[in-house]
CSV table of C-alpha atoms and ligand atoms in Angstrom, one decimal:
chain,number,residue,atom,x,y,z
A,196,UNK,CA,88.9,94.2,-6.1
A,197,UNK,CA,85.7,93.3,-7.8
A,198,UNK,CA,82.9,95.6,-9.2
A,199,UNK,CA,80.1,96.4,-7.0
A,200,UNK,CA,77.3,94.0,-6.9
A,201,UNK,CA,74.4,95.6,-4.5
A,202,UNK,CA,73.3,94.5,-1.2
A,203,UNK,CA,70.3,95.6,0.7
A,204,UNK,CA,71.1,98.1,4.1
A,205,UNK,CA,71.7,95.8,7.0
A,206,UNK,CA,73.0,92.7,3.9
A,207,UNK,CA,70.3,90.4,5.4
A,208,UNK,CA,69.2,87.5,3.8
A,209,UNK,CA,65.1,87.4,2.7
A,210,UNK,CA,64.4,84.2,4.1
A,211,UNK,CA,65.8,84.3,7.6
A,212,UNK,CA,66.6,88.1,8.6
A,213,UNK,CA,69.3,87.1,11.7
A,214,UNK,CA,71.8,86.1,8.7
A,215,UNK,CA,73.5,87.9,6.0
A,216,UNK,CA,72.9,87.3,2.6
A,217,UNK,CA,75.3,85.0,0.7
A,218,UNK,CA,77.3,87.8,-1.2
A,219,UNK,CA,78.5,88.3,2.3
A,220,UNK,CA,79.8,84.6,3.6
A,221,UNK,CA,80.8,84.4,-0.5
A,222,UNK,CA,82.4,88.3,0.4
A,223,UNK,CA,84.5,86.3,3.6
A,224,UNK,CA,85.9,83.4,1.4
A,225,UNK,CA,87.5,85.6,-1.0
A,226,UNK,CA,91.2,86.6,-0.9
A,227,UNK,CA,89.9,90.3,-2.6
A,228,UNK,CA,87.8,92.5,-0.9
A,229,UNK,CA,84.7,93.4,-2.7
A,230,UNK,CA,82.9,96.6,-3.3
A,231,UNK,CA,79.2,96.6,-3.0
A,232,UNK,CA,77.0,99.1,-3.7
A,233,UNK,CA,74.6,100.1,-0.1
A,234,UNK,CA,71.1,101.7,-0.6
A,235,UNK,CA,71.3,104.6,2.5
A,236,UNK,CA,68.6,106.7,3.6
A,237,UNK,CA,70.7,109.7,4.8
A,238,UNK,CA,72.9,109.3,1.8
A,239,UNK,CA,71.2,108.0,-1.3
A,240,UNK,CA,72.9,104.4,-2.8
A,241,UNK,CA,76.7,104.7,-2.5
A,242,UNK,CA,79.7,102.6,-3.5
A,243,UNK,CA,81.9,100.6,-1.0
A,244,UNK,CA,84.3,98.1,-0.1
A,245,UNK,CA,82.6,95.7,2.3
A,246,UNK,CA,84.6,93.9,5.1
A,247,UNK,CA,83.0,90.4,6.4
A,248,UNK,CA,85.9,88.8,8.5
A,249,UNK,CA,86.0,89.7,12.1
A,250,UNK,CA,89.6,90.2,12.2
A,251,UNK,CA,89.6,92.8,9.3
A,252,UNK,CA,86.4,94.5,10.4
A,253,UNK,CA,88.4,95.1,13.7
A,254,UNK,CA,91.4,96.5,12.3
A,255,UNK,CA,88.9,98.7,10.0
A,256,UNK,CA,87.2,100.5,13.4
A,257,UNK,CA,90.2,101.1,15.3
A,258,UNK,CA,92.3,102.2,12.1
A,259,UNK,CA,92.9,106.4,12.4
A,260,UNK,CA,92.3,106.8,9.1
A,261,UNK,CA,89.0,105.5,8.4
A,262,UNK,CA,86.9,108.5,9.9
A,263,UNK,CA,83.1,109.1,10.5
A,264,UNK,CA,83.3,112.2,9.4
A,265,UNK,CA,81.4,112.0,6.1
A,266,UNK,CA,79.5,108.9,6.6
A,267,UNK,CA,76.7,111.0,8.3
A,268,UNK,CA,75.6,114.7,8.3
A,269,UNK,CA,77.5,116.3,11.1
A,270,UNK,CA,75.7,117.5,14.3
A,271,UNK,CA,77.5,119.4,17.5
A,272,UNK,CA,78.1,117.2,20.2
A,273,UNK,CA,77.3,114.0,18.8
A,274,UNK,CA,80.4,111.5,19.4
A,275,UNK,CA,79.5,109.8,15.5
A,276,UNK,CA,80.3,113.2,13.9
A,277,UNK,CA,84.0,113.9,15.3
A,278,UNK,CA,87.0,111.8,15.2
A,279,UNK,CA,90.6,112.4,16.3
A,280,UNK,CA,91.5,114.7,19.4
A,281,UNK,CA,87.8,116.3,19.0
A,282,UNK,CA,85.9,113.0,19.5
A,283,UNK,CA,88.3,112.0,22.7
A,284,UNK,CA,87.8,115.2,24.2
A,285,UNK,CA,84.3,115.1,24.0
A,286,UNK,CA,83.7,111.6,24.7
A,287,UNK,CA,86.2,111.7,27.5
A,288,UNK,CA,83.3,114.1,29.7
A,289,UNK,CA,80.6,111.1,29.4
A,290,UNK,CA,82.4,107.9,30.0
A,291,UNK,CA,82.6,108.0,33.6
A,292,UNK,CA,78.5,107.9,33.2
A,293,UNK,CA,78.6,104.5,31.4
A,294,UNK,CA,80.8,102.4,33.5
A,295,UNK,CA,79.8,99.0,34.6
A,296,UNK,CA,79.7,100.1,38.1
A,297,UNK,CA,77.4,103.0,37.1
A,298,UNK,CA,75.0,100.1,35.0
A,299,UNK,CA,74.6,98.1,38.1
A,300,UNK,CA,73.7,100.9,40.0
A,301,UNK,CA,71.0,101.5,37.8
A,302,UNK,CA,69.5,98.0,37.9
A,303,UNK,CA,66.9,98.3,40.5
A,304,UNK,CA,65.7,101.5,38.5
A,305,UNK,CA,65.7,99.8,35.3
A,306,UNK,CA,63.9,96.3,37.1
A,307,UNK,CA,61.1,99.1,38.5
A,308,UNK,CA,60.6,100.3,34.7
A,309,UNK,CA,60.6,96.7,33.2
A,310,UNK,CA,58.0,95.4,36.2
A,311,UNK,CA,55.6,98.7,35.3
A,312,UNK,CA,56.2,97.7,31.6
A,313,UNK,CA,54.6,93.9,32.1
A,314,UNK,CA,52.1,95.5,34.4
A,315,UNK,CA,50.6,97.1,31.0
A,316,UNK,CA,51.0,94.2,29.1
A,317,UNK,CA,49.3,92.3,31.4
A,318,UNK,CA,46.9,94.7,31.6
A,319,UNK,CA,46.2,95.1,27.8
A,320,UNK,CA,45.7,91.3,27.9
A,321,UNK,CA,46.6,88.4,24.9
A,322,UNK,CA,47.6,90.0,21.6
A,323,UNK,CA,49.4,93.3,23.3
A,324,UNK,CA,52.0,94.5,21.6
A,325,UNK,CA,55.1,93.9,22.9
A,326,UNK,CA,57.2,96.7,20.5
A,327,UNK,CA,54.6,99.4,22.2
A,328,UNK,CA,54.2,98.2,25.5
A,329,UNK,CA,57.5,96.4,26.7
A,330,UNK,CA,60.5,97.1,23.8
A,331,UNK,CA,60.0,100.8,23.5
A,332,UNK,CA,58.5,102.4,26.6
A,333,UNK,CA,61.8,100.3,28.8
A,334,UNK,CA,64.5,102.4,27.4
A,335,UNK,CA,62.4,105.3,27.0
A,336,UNK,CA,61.9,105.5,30.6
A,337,UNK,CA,65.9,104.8,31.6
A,338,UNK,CA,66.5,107.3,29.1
A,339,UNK,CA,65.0,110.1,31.2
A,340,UNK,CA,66.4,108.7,34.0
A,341,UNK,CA,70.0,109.5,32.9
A,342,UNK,CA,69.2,112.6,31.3
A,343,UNK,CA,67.1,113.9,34.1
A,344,UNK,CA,63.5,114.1,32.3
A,345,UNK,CA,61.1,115.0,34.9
A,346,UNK,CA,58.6,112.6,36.3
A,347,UNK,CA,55.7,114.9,35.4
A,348,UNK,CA,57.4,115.5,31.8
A,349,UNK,CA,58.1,111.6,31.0
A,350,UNK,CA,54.4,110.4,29.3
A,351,UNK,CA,55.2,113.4,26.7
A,352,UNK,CA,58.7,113.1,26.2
A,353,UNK,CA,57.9,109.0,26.0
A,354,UNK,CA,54.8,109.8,23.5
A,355,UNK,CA,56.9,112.6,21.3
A,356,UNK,CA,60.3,110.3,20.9
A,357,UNK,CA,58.0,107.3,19.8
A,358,UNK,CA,56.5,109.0,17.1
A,359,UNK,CA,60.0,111.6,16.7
A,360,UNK,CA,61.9,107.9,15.7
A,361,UNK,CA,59.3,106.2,14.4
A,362,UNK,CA,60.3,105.7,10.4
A,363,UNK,CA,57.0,104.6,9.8
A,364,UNK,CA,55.2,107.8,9.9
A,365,UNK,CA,55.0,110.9,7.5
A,366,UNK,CA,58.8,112.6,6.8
A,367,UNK,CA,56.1,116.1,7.9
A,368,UNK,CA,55.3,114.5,11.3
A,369,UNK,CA,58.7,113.3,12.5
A,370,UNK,CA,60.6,117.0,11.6
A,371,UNK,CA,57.8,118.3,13.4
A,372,UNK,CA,58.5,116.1,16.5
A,373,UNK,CA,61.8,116.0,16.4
A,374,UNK,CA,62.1,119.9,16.6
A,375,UNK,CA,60.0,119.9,19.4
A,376,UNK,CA,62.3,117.0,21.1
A,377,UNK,CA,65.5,119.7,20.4
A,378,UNK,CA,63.2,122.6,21.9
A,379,UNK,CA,62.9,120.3,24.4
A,380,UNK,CA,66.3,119.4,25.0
A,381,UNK,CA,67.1,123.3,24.8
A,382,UNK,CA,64.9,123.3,27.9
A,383,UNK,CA,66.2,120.4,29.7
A,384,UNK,CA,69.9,122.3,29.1
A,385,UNK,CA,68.9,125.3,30.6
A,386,UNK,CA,67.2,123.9,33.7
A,387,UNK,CA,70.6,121.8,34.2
A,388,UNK,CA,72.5,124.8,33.3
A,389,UNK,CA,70.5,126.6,36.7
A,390,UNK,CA,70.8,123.6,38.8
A,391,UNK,CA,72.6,120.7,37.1
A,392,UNK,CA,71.2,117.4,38.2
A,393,UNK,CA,72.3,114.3,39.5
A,394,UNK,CA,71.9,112.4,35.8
A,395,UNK,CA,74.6,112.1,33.4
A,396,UNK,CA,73.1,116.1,31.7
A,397,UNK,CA,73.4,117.3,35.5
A,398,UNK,CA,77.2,115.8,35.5
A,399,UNK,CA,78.6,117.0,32.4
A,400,UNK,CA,77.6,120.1,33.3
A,401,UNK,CA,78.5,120.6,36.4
A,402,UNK,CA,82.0,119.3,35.6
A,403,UNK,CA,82.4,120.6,32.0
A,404,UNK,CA,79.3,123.4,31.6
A,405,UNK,CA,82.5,126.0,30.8
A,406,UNK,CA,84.0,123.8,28.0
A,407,UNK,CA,80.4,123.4,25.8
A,408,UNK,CA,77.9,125.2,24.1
A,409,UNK,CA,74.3,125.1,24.9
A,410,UNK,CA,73.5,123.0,21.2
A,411,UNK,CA,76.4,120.7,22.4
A,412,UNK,CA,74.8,120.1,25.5
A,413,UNK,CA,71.4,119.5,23.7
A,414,UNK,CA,73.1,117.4,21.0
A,415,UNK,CA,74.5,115.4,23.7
A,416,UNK,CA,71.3,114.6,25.2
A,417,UNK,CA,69.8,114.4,21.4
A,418,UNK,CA,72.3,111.7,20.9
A,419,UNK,CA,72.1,109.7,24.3
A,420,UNK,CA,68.3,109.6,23.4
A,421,UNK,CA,68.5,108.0,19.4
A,422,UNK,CA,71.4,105.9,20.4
A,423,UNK,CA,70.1,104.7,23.5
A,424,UNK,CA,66.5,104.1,22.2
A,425,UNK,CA,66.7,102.8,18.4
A,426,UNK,CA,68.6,100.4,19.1
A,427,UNK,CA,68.0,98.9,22.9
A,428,UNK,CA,64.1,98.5,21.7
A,429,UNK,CA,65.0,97.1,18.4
A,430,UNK,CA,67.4,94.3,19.9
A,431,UNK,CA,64.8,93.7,22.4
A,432,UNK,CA,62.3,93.0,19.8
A,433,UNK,CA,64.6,90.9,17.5
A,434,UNK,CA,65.6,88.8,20.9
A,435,UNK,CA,62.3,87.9,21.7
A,436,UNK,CA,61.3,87.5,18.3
A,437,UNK,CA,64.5,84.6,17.8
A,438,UNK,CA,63.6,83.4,21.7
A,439,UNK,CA,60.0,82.9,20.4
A,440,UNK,CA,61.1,80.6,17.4
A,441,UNK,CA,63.2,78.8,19.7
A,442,UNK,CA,61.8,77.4,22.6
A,443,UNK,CA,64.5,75.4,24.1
A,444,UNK,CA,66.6,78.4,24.0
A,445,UNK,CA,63.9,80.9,25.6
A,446,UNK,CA,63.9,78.0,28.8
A,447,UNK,CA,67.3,78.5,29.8
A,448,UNK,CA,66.7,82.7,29.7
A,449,UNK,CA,63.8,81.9,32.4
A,450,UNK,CA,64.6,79.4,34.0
A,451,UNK,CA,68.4,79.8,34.7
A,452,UNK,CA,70.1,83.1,36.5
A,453,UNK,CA,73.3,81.8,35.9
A,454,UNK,CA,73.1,81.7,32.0
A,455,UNK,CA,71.2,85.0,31.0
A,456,UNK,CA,74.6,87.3,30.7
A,457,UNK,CA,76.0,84.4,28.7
A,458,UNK,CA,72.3,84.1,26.9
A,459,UNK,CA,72.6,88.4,26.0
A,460,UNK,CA,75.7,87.9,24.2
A,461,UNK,CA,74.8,85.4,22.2
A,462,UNK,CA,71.3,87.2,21.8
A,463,UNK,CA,73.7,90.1,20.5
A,464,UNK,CA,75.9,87.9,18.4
A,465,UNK,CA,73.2,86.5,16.4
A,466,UNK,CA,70.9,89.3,16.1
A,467,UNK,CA,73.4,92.4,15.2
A,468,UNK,CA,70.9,95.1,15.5
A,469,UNK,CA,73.3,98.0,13.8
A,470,UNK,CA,74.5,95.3,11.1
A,471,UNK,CA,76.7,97.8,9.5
A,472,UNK,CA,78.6,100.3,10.3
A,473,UNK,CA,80.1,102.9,7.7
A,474,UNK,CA,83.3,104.2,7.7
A,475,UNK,CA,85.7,106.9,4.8
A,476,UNK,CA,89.1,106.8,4.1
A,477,UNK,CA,91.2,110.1,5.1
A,478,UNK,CA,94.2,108.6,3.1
A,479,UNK,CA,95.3,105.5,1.5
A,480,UNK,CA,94.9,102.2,3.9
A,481,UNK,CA,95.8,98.7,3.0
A,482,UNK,CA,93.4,96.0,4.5
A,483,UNK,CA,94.8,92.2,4.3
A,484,UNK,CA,97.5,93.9,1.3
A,485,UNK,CA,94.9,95.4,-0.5
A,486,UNK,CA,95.1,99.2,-0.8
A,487,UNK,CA,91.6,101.4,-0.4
A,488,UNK,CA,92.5,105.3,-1.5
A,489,UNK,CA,91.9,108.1,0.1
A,490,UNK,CA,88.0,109.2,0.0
A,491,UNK,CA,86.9,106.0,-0.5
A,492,UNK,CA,83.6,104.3,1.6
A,493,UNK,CA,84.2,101.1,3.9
A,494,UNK,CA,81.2,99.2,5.2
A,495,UNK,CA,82.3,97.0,8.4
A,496,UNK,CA,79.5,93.5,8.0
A,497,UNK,CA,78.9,93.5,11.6
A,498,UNK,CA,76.6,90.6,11.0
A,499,UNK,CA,78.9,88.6,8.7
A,500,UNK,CA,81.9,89.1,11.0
A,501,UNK,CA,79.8,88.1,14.3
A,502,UNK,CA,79.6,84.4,12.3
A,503,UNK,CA,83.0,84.5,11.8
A,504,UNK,CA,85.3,84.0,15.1
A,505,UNK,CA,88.1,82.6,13.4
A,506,UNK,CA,87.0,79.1,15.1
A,507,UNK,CA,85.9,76.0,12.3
A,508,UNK,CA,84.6,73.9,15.5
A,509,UNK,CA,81.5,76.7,16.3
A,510,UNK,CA,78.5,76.2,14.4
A,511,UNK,CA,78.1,80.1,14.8
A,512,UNK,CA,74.8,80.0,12.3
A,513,UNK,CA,73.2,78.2,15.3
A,514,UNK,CA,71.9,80.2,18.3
A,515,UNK,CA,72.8,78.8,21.6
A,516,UNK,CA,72.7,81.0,24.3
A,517,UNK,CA,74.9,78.2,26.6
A,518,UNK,CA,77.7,78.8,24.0
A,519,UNK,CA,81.0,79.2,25.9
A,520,UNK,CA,82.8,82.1,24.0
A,521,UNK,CA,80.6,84.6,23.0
A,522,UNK,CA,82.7,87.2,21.0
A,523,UNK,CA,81.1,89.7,18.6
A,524,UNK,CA,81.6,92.8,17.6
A,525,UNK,CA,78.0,94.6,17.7
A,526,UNK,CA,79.1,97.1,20.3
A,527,UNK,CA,81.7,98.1,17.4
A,528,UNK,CA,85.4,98.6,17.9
A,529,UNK,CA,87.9,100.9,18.2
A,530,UNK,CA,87.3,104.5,19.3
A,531,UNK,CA,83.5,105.0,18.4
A,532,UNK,CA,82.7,101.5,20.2
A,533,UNK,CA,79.5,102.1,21.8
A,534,UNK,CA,79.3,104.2,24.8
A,535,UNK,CA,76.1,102.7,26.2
A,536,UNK,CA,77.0,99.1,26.1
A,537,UNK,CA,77.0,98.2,29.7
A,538,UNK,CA,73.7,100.4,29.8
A,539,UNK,CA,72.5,97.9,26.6
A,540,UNK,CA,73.7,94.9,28.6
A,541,UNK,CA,72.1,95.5,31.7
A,542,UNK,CA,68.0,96.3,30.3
A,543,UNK,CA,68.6,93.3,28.1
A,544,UNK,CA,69.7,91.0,31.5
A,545,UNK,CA,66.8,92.3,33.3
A,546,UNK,CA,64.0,93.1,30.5
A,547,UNK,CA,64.5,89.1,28.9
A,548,UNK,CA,63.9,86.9,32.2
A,549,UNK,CA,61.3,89.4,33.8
A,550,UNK,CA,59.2,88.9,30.7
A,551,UNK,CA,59.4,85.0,29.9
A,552,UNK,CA,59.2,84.5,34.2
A,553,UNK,CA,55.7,86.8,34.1
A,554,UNK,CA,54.2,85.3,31.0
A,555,UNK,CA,55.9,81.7,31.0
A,556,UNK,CA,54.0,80.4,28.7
A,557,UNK,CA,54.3,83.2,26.2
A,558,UNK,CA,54.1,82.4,22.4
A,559,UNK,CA,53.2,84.6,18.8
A,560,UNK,CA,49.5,85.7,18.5
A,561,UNK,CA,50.6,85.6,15.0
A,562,UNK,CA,52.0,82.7,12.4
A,563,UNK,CA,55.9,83.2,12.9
A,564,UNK,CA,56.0,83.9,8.9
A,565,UNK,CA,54.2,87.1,9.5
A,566,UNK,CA,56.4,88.9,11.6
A,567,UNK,CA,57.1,92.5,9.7
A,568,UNK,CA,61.2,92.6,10.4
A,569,UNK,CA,63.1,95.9,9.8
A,570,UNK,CA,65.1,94.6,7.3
A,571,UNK,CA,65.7,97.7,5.6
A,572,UNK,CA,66.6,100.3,8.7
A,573,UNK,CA,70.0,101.6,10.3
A,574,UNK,CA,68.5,99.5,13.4
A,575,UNK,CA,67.2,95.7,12.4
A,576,UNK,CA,64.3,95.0,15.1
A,577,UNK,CA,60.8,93.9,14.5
A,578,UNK,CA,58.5,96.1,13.9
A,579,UNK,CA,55.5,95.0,16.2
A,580,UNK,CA,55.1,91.8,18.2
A,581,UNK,CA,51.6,90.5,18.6
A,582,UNK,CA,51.7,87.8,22.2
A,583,UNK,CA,49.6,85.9,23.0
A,584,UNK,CA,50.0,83.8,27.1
B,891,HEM,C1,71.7,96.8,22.2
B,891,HEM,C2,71.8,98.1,22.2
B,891,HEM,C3,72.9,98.9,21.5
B,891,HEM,C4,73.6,98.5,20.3
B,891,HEM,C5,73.5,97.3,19.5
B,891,HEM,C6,74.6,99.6,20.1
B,891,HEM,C7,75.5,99.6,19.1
B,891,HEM,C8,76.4,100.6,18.8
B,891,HEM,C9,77.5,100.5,17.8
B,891,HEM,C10,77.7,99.4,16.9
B,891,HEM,C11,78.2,101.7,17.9
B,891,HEM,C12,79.4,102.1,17.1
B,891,HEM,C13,79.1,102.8,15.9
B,891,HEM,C14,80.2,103.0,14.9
B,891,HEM,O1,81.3,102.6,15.2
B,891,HEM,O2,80.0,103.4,13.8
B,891,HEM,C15,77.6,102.5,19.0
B,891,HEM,C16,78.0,103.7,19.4
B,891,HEM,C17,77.4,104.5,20.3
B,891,HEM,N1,76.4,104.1,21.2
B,891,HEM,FE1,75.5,102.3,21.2
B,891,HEM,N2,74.4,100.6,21.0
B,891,HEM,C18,73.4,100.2,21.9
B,891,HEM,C19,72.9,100.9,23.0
B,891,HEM,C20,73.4,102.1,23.4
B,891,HEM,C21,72.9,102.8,24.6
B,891,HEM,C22,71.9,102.3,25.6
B,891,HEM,C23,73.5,104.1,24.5
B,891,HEM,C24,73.4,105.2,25.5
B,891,HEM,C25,72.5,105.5,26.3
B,891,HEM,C26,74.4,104.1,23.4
B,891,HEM,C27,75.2,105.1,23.0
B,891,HEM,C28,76.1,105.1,22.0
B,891,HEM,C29,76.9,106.3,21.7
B,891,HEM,C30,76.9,107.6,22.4
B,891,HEM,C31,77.7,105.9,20.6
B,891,HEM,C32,78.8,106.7,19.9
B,891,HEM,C33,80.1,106.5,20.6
B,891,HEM,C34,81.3,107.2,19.9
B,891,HEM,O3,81.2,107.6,18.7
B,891,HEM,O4,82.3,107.4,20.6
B,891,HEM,N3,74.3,102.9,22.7
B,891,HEM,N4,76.5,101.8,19.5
C-alpha cells in the first residue's frame, strides 16, 4: 500500500466537478490499494484506504466487518449509526414504506408538489432560482407527506429545514434550527403516538410504538428528513446543471417518456451526489489480497467506481442518458444501501420532464463557468441555479 497522498471530500476534479480527480482513475489502475488522506467536516482530516473499482467498492459495503459505527457520531434511531442485528431490526420496521409499489403510489402527490413548484418559478419570472424554488421546496414537501407534517405546519417546517441544512449559514443559526426541528419532531412523535397517522411516522408506530423510544421515533423522522432532503435537492440541482450543458441530452428527458427512467440512471451514474461513502474495519479484511487491520478507515469512490463497469467498450466519462446498461452504485450497497431510493427515483422521473416540458426553452441566466458547485460537501449539488426561458 502506498502513503497517503490527500484528496479533497467528494475526490472531484477542479475543472469539471461530475469526475473524480486523477489520483482516483490513477487509484483504479493500480494493483495496491492506496491510502489517501480525506478532509471531513464531522471528523477533522483522517487517513484511509480508498477503493475506486466497482467490483471492490461492492464487496467493501456488503462486507460484515467494515461497520459505520465510527465513521459518524452516533444518533438513536438513525439506520447510519448501527450495524449488525441492531441495524436489521430497526431498518426491518421502515422498509415496507419504501417499496416501489409504495413510490408509485406517491406519484400523483409528488406531480401535485412539482406542478405548484413551476407555478413559483414561473411566477418569480427569468433569473429564479431553481435550488430555492424547484430543487429544495420538491422534497421538502414529499417529506412531510411521509412523515405526516401538517398542511398548516409545512411553510415553517419547509422555511426552518432550509436554513436547519443549509451549510452556508452561521454554525450559531443552524444548532439553533436544528434544535427547534428535533422539538419539533418531539411533537410530531407525540401527536403520532395519540393517533398515529397514515405516513410512514403514523406506521411505524402503530405497528412497532412498543419496541422504540420516543428519541428513536424522532431520530427516525430526523433521519428520513436529512437523507431524504440533502441529497434529492442536491442531485436535482447537479442534473439540471449537466442537462443544461448538454442540450442534446436535455431533448430526449422532454421530449421522450419512454427514456427518462433510463435518462435518471444515467443522471445518477454521472453525477454521484454522496461521492463517498466511509466505512472502519472491526477486524482484519483482505480486499483483492491485500490485508486492511482492524480499526482502520475505508473510503468506497462512489464516483470513480460508477466510471468503472468492468466494460472497455462504454465511454462511461460521456453522459448519455440512451445508454443501455446503466449500473452504478450511488444508492450504495450492501446493508446500509439507501432506503429511499425508489422514493429518489420517482421525484427525479417526475421533477426532470415537468420542468424542461414547462420551460422548453430553458437555458443558464449565468455564464456556465460560474456555477458555485458543492464540491467540498457530504452531498455534491449546485449551490444556486440562476434560469433564464
Ligand atoms: C438521489 C437521492 C439519494 C441519494 C443519492 C442517496 C444515497 C444514499 C446512499 C449512497 C446511501 C448509503 C450510505 C452508506 O452506505 O454509507 C443512502 C442511505 C440511506 N438513504 Fe438515501 N439517497 C437518496 C435519497 C434518499 C431518500 C429520498 C431517502 C428517504 C426519504 C433516503 C433515505 C436513506 C436512508 C434512511 C439511508 C440509510 C440506510 C441504512 O443505513 O440502512 N435516501 N442513501
Amino acid at each position: 500500500m502506498t502513503e497517503a497522498t490527500e484528496i479533497p471530500i467528494g475526490g472531484r476534479a477542479a475543472a469539471c466537478p461530475f469526475a473524480p480527480v486523477a489520483e482516483l482513475y490513477e487509484a483504479q489502475k493500480d494493483d495496491a490499494l492506496r491510502r489517501v488522506s480525506v478532509p471531513s467536516p464531522m471528523l477533522g482530516a483522517f487517513d484511509a484506504v480508498v477503493v475506486t473499482r466497482y467490483e471492490d467498492v461492492k464487496s467493501v459495503l456488503a462486507d460484515d466487518h467494515l461497520r459505520m459505527g465510527g465513521s459518524m457520531p452516533y444518533q438513536a434511531g438513525n439506520l447510519l449509526s448501527y450495524d449488525g442485528p441492531e441495524h436489521t431490526r430497526l431498518r426491518r420496521m421502515l422498509t415496507g414504506s419504501f417499496t416501489t409499489k409504495r413510490a408509485r403510489e406517491l406519484r400523483p402527490q409528488i406531480a401535485g408538489v412539482v406542478d405548484s413548484a413551476l407555478d413559483a418559478v414561473a411566477a418569480a419570472g427569468p433569473g429564479a432560482d431553481l435550488v430555492q424554488l424547484f430543487c429544495t421546496p420538491i422534497p421538502t414537501l414529499v417529506i412531510c407527506e411521509l412523515l405526516g407534517v401538517p398542511y398548516a405546519d409545512r411553510e415553517e417546517f419547509q422555511q426552518r429545514t432550509v436554513v436547519a441544512l443549509d451549510f452556508s449559514s452561521s454554525r450559531e443559526v443552524q444548532m439553533q434550527k436544528a434544535a427547534e426541528m428535533e422539538a419539533y419532531m418531539a411533537g410530531l412523535v407525540a401527536r403520532h403516538r395519540e393517533e398515529p397517522g397514515d405516513n410512514v411516522l403514523g406506521r411505524v408506530v402503530r405497528e412497532f410504538g412498543d419496541q422504540l423510544t420516543d428519541s428513536e421515533l424522532a431520530g427516525i423522522g430526523n433521519m428520513l428528513l436529512i437523507a431524504g432532503h440533502e441529497t434529492i435537492a442536491n442531485t436535482l440541482s447537479a442534473a439540471i446543471a449537466l442537462l443544461l450543458q448538454h442540450p442534446d441530452q436535455l431533448a430526449v428527458v422532454r421530449d421522450d417518456p419512454e427514456a427518462v427512467d433510463g435518462a435518471v440512471e444515467e443522471l445518477l451514474r454521472y453525477c454521484a451526489p454522496a461521492a463517498i461513502l466511509p466505512r472502519q474495519a472491526s477486524g482484519n479484511i483482505c480486499v483483492r489480497d491485500q490485508e486492511i487491520k482492524e480499526g482502520e478507515r475505508v473510503v468506497a469512490s462512489v464516483l470513480a467506481a460508477n466510471r468503472d463497469l468492468g466494460d472497455a467498450d462504454q465511454d462511461l466519462d460521456r453522459l448519455d442518458v440512451r445508454r443501455p446498461v446503466q449500473r452504478h452504485l450511488t444508492f450504495g450497497f450492501g446493508p446500509h444501501q439507501c432506503l429511499g431510493q425508489q422514493l429518489a427515483r420517482m421525484e427525479l422521473r417526475v421533477a426532470l420532464p415537468a420542468l424542461f416540458a414547462r420551460f422548453p426553452d430553458l437555458r443558464l441566466a449565468v455564464p456556465q463557468e460560474e456555477l458555485d458547485y458543492r464540491t467540498n460537501a457530504l452531498v455534491f449539488g449546485v449551490n444556486s441555479l440562476p434560469v433564464a426561458w
